[in-house]
Coordinates of C-alpha atoms and ligand atoms in Angstrom, one line a residue:
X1 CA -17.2 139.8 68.7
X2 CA -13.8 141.0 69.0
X3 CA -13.8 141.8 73.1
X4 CA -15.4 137.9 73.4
X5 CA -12.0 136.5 72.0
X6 CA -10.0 139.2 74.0
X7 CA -11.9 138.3 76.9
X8 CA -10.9 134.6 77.2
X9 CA -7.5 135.6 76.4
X10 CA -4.9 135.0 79.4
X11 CA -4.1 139.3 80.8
X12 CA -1.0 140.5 79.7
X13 CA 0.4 142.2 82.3
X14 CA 2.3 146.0 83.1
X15 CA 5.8 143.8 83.2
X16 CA 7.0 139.7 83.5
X17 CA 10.3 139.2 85.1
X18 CA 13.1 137.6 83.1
X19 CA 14.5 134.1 84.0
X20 CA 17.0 132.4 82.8
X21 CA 16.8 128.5 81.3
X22 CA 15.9 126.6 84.3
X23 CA 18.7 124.2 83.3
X24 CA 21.5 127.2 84.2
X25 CA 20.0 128.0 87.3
X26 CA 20.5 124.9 88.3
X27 CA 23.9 124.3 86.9
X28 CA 24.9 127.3 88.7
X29 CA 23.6 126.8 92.3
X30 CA 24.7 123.1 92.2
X31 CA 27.8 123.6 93.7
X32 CA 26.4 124.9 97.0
X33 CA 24.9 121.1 97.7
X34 CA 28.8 120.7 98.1
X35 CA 30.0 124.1 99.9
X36 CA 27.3 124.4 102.2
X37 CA 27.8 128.3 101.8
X38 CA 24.4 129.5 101.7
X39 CA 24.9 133.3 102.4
X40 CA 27.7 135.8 103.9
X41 CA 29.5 137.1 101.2
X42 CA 29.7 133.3 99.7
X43 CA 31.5 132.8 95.9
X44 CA 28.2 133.4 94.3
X45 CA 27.9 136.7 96.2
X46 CA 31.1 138.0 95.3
X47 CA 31.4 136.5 91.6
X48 CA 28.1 138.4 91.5
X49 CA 30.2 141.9 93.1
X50 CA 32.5 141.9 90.4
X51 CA 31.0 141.1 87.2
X52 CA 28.1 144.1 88.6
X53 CA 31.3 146.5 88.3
X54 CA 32.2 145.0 85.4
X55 CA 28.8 145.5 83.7
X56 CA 28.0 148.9 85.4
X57 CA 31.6 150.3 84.4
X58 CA 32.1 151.1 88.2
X59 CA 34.9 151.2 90.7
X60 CA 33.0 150.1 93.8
X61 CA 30.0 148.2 94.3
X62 CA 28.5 146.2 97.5
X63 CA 25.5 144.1 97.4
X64 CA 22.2 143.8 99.5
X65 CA 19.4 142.0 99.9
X66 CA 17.1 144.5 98.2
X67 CA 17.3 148.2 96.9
X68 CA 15.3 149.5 99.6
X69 CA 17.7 148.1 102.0
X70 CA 20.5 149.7 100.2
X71 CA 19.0 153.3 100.0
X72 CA 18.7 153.0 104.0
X73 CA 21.6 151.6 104.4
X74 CA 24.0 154.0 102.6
X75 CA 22.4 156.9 104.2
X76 CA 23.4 155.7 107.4
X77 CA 26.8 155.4 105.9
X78 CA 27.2 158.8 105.1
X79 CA 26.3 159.9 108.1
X80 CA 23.6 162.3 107.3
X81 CA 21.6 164.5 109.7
X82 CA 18.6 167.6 108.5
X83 CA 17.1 168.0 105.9
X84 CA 17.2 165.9 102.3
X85 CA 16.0 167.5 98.9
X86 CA 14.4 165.2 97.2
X87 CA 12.1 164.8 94.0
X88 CA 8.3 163.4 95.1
X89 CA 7.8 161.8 92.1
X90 CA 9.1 158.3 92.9
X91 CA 8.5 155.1 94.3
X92 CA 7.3 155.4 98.1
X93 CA 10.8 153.3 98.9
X94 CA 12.8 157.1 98.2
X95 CA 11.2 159.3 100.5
X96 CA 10.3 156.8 103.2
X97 CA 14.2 155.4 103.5
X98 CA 14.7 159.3 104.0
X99 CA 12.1 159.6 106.5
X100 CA 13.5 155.9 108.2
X101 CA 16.9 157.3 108.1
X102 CA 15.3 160.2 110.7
X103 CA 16.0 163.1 108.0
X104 CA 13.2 165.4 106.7
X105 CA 12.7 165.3 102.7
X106 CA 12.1 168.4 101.0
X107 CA 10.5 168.4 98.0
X108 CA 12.1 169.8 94.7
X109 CA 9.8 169.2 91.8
X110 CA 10.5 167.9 88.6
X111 CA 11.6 168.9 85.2
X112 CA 8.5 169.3 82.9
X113 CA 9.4 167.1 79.8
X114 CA 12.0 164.5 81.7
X115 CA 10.4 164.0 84.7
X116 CA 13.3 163.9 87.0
X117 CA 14.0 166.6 89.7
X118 CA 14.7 169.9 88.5
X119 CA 18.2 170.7 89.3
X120 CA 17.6 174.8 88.5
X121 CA 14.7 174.9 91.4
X122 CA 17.3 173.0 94.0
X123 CA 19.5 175.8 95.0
X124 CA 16.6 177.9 96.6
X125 CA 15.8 175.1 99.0
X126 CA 18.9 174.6 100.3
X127 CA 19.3 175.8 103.8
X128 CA 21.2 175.5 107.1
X129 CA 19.8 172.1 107.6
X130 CA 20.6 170.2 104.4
X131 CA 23.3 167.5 104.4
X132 CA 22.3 166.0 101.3
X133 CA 20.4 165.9 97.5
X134 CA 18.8 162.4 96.8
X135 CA 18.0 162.9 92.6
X136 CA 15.7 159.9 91.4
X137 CA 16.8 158.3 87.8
X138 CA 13.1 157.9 86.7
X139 CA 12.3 155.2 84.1
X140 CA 16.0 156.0 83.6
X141 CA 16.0 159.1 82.3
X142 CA 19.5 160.6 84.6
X143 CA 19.4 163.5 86.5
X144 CA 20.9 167.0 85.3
X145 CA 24.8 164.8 87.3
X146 CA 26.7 168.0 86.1
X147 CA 24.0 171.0 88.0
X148 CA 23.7 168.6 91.4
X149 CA 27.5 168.1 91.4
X150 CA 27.9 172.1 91.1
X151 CA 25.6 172.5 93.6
X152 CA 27.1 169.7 96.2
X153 CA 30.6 170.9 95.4
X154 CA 29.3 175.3 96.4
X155 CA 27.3 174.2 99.7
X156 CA 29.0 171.0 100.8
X157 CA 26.5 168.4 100.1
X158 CA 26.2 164.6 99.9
X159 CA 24.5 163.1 96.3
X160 CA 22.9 160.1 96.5
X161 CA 21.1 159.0 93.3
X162 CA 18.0 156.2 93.5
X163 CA 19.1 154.5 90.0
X164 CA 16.8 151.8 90.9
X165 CA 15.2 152.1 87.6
X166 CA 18.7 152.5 85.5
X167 CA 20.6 149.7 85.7
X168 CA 22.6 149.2 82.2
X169 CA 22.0 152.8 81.4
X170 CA 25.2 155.1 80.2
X171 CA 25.6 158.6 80.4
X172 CA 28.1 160.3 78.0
X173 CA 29.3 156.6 77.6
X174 CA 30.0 156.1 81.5
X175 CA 27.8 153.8 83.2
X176 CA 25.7 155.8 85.1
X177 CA 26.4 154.5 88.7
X178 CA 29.6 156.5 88.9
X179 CA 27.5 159.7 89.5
X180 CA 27.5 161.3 92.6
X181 CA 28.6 159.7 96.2
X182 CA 26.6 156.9 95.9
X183 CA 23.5 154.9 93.5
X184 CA 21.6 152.2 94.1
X185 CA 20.3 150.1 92.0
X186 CA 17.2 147.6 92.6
X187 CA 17.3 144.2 91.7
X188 CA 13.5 143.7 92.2
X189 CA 12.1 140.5 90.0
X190 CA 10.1 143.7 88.0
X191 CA 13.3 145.5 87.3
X192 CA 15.8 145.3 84.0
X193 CA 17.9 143.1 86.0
X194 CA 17.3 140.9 88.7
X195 CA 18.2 138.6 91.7
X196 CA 14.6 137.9 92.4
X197 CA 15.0 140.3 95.3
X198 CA 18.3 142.9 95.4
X199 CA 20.0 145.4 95.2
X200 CA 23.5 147.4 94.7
X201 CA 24.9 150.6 96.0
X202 CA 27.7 152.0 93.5
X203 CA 30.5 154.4 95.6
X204 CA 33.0 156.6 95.0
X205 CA 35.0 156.3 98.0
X206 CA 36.6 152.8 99.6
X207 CA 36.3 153.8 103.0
X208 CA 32.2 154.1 102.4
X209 CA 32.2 150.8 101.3
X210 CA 34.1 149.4 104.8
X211 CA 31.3 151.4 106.6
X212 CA 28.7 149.7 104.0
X213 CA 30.2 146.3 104.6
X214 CA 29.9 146.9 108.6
X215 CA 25.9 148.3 108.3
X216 CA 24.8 145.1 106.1
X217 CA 26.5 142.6 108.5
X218 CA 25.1 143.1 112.0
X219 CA 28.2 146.2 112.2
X220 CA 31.4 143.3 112.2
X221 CA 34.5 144.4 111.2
X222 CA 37.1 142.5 109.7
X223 CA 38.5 141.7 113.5
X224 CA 35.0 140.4 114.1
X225 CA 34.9 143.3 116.5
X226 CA 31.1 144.6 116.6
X227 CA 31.5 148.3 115.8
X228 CA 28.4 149.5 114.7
X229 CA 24.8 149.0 115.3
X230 CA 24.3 147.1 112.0
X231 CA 21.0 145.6 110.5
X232 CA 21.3 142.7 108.2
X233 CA 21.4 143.3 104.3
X234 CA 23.5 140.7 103.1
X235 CA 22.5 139.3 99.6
X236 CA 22.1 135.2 99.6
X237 CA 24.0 133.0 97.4
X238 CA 21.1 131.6 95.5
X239 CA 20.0 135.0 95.0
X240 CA 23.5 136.2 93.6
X241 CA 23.3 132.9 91.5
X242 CA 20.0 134.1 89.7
X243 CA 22.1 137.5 89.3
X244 CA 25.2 135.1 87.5
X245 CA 22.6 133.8 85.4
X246 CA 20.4 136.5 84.5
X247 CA 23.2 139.1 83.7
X248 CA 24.7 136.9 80.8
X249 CA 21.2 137.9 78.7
X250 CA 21.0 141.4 80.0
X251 CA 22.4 142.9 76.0
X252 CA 19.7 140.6 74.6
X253 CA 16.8 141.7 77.0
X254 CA 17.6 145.4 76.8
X255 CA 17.7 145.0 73.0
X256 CA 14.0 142.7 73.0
X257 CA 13.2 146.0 75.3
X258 CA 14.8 148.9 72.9
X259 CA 13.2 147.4 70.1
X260 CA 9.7 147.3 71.7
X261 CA 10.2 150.6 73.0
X262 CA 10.7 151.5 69.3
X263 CA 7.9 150.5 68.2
X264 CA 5.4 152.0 71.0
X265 CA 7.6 155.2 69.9
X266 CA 6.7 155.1 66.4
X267 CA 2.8 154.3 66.8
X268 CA 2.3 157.2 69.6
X269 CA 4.8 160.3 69.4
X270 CA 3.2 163.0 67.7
X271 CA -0.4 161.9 68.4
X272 CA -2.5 164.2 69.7
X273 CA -3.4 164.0 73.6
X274 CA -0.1 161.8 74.1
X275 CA 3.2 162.9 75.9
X276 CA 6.3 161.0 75.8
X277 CA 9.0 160.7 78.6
X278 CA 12.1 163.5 76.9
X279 CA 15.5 161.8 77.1
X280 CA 18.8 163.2 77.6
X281 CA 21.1 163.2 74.5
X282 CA 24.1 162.1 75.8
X283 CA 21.4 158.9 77.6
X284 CA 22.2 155.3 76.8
X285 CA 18.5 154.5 77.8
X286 CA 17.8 151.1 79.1
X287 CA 14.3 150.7 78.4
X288 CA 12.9 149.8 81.5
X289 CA 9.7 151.5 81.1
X290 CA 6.7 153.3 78.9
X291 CA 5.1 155.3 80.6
X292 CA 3.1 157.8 78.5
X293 CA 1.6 161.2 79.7
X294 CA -2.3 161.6 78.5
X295 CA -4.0 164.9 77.9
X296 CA -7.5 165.4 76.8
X297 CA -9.4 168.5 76.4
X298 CA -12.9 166.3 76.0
X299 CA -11.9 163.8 79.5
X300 CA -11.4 165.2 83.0
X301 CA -9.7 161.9 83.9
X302 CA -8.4 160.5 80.0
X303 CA -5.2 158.8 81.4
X304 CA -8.1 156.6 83.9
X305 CA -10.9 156.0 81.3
X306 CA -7.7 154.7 79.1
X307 CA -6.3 152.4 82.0
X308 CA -9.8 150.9 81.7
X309 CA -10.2 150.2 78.9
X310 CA -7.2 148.7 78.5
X311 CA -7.8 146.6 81.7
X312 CA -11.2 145.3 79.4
X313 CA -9.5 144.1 76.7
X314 CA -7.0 142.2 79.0
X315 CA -4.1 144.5 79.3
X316 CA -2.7 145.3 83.0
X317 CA -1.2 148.8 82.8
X318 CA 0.2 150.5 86.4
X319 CA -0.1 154.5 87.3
X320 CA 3.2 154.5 88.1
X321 CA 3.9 157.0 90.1
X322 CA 1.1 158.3 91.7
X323 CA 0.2 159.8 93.9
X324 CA 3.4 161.8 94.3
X325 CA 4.8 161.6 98.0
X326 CA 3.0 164.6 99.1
X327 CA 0.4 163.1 99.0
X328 CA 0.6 159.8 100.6
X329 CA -1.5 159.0 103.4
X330 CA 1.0 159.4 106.4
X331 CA 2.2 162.8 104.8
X332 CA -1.2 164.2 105.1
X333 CA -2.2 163.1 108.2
X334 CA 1.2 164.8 109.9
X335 CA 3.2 167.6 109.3
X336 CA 5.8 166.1 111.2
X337 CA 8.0 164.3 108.1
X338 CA 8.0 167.6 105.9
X339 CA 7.5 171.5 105.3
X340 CA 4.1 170.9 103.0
X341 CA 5.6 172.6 99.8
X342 CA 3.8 172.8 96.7
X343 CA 5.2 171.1 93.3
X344 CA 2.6 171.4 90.6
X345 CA 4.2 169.5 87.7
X346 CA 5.0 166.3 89.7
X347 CA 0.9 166.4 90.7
X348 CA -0.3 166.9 87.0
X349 CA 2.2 164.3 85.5
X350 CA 1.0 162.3 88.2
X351 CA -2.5 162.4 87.9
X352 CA -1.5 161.8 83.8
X353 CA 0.7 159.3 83.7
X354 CA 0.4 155.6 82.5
X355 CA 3.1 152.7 82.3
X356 CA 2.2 150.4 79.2
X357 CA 3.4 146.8 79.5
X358 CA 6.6 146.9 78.6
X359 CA 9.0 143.4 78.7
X360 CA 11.3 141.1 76.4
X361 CA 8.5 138.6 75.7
X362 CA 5.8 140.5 74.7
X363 CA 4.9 140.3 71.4
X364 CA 4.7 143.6 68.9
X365 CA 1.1 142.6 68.3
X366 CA 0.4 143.2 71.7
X367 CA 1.9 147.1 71.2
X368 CA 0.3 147.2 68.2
X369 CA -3.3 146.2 70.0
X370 CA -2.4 148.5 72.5
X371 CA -1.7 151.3 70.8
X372 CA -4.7 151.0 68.6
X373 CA -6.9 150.8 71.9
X374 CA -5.2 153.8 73.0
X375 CA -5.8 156.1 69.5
X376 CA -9.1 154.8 69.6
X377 CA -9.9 156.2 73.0
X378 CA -8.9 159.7 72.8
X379 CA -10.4 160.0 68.8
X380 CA -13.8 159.0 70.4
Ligands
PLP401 C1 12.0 149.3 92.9 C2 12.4 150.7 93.4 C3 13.0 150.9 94.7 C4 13.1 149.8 95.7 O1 13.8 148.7 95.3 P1 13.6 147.2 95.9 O2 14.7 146.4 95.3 O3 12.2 146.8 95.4 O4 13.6 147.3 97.4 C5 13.4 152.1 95.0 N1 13.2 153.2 94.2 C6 12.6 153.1 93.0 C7 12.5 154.3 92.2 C8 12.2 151.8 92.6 O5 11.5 151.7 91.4

């Protein structure tokens, strides 16, 4: 009976992007019917510029098409040859804008409880080669800023952090973009925040953000001299315009979030089989995800018979990440991107990890039907 009404009920999926009222939207790319300023670094773009380092509590800040994008491009900035040490538990964009960028990663693995690379296992696989550490802000969760810095500082390294999942989130009450040389933040439709597609790179230093400027615009300089072999990352102005709308509800959709988050909290720490992401103290957490680690002594593969049955009763869920980079098809097939080096939590958090739907309009009956479907499965 009750799977015939979930059935014809419309799937809820993993995560719904955000939009603003169509009315504001609107309102706010009106004005281009009169400017005829569709892209280049237009008044949306750079109204958009400054109220990101506003929001993010940054110095610096350039925008770009999308995340991906960004993460290539600021490697080239920074001017980065060798090899990169890296965490494999990301999203594929990481590791392949390392291999793109013609360095080799090296994987580091990850901190057993948060997730994130583990700074103490860094320092014996730096070498000769390296030129730089690339930490991953997974689900949000920041890196150990304070070990990678020590590290950079003794062997004279570049930090790049992929904050693609972190946008919003503080650290010790500094907006976590001011970490390290450089983060990027995603503005992927499926992220926090969002220009439909978009990105930022946060940097420390001005003169990066000339070379930045140069790389996303075809390599012009300010004399319209060509000086670089640039690509084309430039962020549109009706993109930027979504970005102008959406980031006057960003409090109220990171609350929605916090408060959902809350709720998943209370119905599944503690329960038996179920593992929940550790966060830093000093972590303004920003919600973006749930993902939930599943152990079973009964199931060879619990977190996949869970997945299903979730699926059945109309819930999308995503096994985000996995696999781990190791692991992805063109890794296996060549040795030529990386030394093969075994990292044995990232492959059994991977192979045990779920993301539960997770967005401001869900409703806390669908956490509570989740969660129920969940306890059910690993008391059976
Ligand atoms: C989304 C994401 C990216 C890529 O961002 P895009 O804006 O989609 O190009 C990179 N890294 C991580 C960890 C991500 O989740």
């Amino acid at each position: 009976m009750k799977r015939v009404e979930m059935k014809s009920r419309k799937t809820i999926n993993v995560t719904q992007p955000f939009l603003p009222p169509f009315e504001e939207y609107v309102e706010e790319i009106s004005s281009l019917w009169q400017t005829k300023w569709l892209t280049n670094m237009g008044e949306k773009h750079n109204k958009l510029t400054d109220s990101i380092c506003d929001y993010l509590g940054v110095e610096n800040a350039s925008l770009f098409t999308n995340g991906h994008t960004a993460l290539e491009m600021i490697l080239e900035a920074l001017e980065l040859s060798g090899e990169v040490i890296t965490t494999p538990y990301t999203f594929p964009s990481t590791v392949n804008a390392i291999i793109r960028s013609g360095l080799s990663p090296v994987f580091c693995d990850i901190d057993p409880v948060s997730w994130v690379i583990d700074a103490t296992k860094i320092e014996d696989l730096i070498t000769d080669k390296t030129c730089a550490i690339v930490g991953v802000h997974v689900y949000g969760q920041n890196c150990d800023v304070v070990k990678i810095e020590e590290l950079a500082k003794k062997y004279n390294l570049k930090v790049v952090y992929d904050a693609a999942h972190a946008f919003g989130a503080k650290l010790a009450n500094s907006g976590i973009g001011i970490f390290g040389d450089a983060s990027m933040f995603s503005f992927h439709a499926t992220k926090v925040f969002h220009t439909v597609e978009g990105g930022a790179i946060t940097y420390r230093d001005k003169n990066i953000g000339e070379k930045l400027s140069m790389i996303r615009n075809f390599g012009y300089n300010m004399d319209g001299q060509i000086n670089l072999p640039g690509g084309n990352g430039k962020m549109s102005e009706f993109h930027a315009a979504m970005g102008i709308c959406n980031l006057k509800y960003i409090d109220s959709v990171i609350q929605k979030r916090k408060s959902l988050y809350n709720l998943y909290d209370s119905l599944l720490s503690g329960c038996k089989g179920i593992q929940l992401q550790f966060l830093s103290n000093h972590l303004t957490p920003n919600y973006s995800y749930f993902p939930v680690l599943f152990h079973s002594d009964k199931y060879e593969r619990v977190r996949d018979n869970i997945a299903e049955e979730l699926e059945r009763e109309g819930f999308n869920t995503r096994k985000y990440f996995y696999p781990i980079a190791n692991d992805y098809g063109y890794m296996i097939c060549s040795m030529e991107y990386t030394q093969q080096r075994e990292t044995p939590i990232a492959a059994k958090v991977a192979d045990s990890i779920l993301c539960l739907p997770i967005f401001p309009e869900l409703l806390q009956q669908s956490v509570e039907e989740i969660c129920s479907i969940i306890l059910s499965v690993l008391k059976s």
